[in-house]
Short mmCIF file of C-alpha atoms in Angstrom, two decimals:
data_model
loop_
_atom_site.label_atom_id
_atom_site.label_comp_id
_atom_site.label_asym_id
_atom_site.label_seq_id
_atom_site.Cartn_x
_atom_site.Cartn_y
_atom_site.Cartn_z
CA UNK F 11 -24.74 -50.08 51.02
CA UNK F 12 -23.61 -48.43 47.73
CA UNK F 13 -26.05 -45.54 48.65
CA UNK F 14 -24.11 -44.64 51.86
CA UNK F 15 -21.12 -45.28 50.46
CA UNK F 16 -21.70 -42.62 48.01
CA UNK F 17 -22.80 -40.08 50.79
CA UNK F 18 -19.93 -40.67 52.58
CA UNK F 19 -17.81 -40.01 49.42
CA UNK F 20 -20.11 -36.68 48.55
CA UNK F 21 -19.69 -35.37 52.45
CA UNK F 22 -15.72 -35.40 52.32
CA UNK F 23 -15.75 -33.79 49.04
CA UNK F 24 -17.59 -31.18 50.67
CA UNK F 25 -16.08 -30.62 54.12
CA UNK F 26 -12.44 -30.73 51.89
CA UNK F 27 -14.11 -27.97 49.58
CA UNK F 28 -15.10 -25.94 52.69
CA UNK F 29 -11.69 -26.55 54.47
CA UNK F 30 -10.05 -25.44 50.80
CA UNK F 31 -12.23 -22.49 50.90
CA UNK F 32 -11.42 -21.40 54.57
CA UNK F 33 -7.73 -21.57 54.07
CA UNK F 34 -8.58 -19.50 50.83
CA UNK F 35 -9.97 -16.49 52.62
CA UNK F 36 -7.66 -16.76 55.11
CA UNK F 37 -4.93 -16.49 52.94
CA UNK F 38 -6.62 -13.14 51.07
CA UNK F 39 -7.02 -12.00 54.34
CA UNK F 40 -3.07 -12.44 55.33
CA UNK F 41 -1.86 -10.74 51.81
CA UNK F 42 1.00 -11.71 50.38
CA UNK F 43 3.27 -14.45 51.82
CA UNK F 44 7.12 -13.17 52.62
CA UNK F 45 7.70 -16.46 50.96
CA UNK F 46 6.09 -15.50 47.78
CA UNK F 47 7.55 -12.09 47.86
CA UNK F 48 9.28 -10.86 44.58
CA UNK F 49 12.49 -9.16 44.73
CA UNK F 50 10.72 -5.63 44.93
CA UNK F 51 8.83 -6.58 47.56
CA UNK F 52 5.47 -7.01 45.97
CA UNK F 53 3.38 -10.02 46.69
CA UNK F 54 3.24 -12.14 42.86
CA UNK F 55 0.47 -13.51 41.91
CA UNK F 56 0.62 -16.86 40.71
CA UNK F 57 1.66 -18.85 43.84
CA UNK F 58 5.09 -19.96 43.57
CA UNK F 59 5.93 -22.92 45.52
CA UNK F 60 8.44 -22.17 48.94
CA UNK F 61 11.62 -24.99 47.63
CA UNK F 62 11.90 -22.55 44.38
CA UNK F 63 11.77 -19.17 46.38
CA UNK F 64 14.22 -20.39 48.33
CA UNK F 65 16.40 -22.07 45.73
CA UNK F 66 16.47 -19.08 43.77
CA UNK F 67 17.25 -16.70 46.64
CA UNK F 68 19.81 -18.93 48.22
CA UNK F 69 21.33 -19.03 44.76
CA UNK F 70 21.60 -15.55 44.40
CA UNK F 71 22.96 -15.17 47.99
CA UNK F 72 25.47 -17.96 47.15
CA UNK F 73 26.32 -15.22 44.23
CA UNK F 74 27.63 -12.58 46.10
CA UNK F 75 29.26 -14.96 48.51
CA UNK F 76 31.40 -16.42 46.28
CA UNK F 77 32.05 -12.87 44.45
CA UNK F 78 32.88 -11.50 47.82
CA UNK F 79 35.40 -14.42 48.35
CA UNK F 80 36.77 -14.17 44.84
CA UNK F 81 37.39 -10.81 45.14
CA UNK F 82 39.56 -11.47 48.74
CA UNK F 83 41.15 -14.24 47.24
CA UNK F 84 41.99 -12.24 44.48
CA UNK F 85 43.74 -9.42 46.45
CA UNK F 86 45.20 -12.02 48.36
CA UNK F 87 47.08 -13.41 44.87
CA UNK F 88 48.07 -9.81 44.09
CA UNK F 89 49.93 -9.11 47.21
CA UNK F 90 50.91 -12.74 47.30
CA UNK F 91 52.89 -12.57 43.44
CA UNK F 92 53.29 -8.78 43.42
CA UNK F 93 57.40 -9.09 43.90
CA UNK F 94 56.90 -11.60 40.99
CA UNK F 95 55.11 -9.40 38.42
CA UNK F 96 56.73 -7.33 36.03
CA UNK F 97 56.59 -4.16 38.04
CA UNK F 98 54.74 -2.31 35.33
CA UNK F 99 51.47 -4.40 36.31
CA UNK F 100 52.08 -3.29 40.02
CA UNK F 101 51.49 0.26 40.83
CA UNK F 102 54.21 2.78 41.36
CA UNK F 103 57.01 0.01 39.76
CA UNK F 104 57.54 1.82 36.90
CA UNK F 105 57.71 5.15 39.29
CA UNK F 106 60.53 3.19 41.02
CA UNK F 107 62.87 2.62 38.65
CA UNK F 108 62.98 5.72 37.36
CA UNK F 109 63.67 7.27 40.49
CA UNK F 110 66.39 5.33 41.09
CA UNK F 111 67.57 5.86 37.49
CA UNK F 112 67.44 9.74 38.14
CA UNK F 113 69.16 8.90 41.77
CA UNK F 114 72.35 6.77 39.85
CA UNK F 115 72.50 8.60 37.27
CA UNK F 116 72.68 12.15 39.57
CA UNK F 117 75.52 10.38 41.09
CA UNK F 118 77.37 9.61 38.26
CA UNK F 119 77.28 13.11 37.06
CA UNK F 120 78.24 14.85 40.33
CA UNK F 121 81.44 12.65 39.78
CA UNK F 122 80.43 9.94 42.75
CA UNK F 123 81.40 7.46 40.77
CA UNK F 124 83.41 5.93 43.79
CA UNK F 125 80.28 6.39 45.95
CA UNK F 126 78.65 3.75 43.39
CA UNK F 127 80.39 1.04 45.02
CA UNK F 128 78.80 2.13 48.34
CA UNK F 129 75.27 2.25 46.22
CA UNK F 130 75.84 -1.53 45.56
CA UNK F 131 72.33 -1.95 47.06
CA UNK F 132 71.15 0.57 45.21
CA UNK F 133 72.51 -1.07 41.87
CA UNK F 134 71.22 -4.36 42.51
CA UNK F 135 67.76 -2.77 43.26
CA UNK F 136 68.22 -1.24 39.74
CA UNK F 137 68.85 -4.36 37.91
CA UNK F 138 66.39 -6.28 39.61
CA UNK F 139 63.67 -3.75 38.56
CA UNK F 140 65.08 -2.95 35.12
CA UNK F 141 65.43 -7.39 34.59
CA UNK F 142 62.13 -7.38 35.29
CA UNK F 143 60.55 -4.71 33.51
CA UNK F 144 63.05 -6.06 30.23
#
């Protein structure tokens, strides 16, 4: 009958509202959830569902992943295209070329001018640096 129906209605209502209430204290009783952790640790409040915790986190781990592999890939290019740079931009290029200027041009004054032809590699080393730093 409708009656029964009705009582059978009222009685799930309750046992879900003493289930609800169960979990309840069991969850005071717990304290905060790791999965409802803030970053500083503390529990927050308002209950924040576990697919946007972990969104968020895996979001910022994917963040210093991909920082980490920028930063590798860019050392990587730096070696890779340092011959190619203008040697100012690399370290100690500058440095370089004027040691070797101060090297030929030592040379030149102690009258080895015929030891210059010996230099060649020197020379070419020279231009190279002074064609690129042009």
């Amino acid at each position: 009958t409708v009656q029964d129906k009705k009582k059978k209605r009222e009685e799930r209502r309750e046992k879900k509202k003493e289930g609800r209430r169960k979990k309840r204290e069991r969850m005071k009783k717990a304290g905060p959830s790791s999965s409802r952790r803030g970053q500083d640790g503390q529990g927050v409040v308002s209950r924040v569902p576990k697919r946007e915790v972990s969104q968020f986190s895996q979001s910022r781990d994917q963040l210093a992943m991909n920082s980490l592999i920028w930063a590798a890939h860019k050392d990587a290019l730096v070696e890779q295209h340092a011959r190619h740079l203008p040697s100012r931009n690399v370290q100690g290029g500058s440095k370089q070329a004027e040691e070797l200027q101060a090297e030929l041009s030592s040379l030149v004054r102690g009258g080895y001018v015929q030891s210059l032809q010996q230099n060649a590699g020197l020379i070419s080393t020279l231009n190279g640096i002074l064609v690129r730093e042009g």
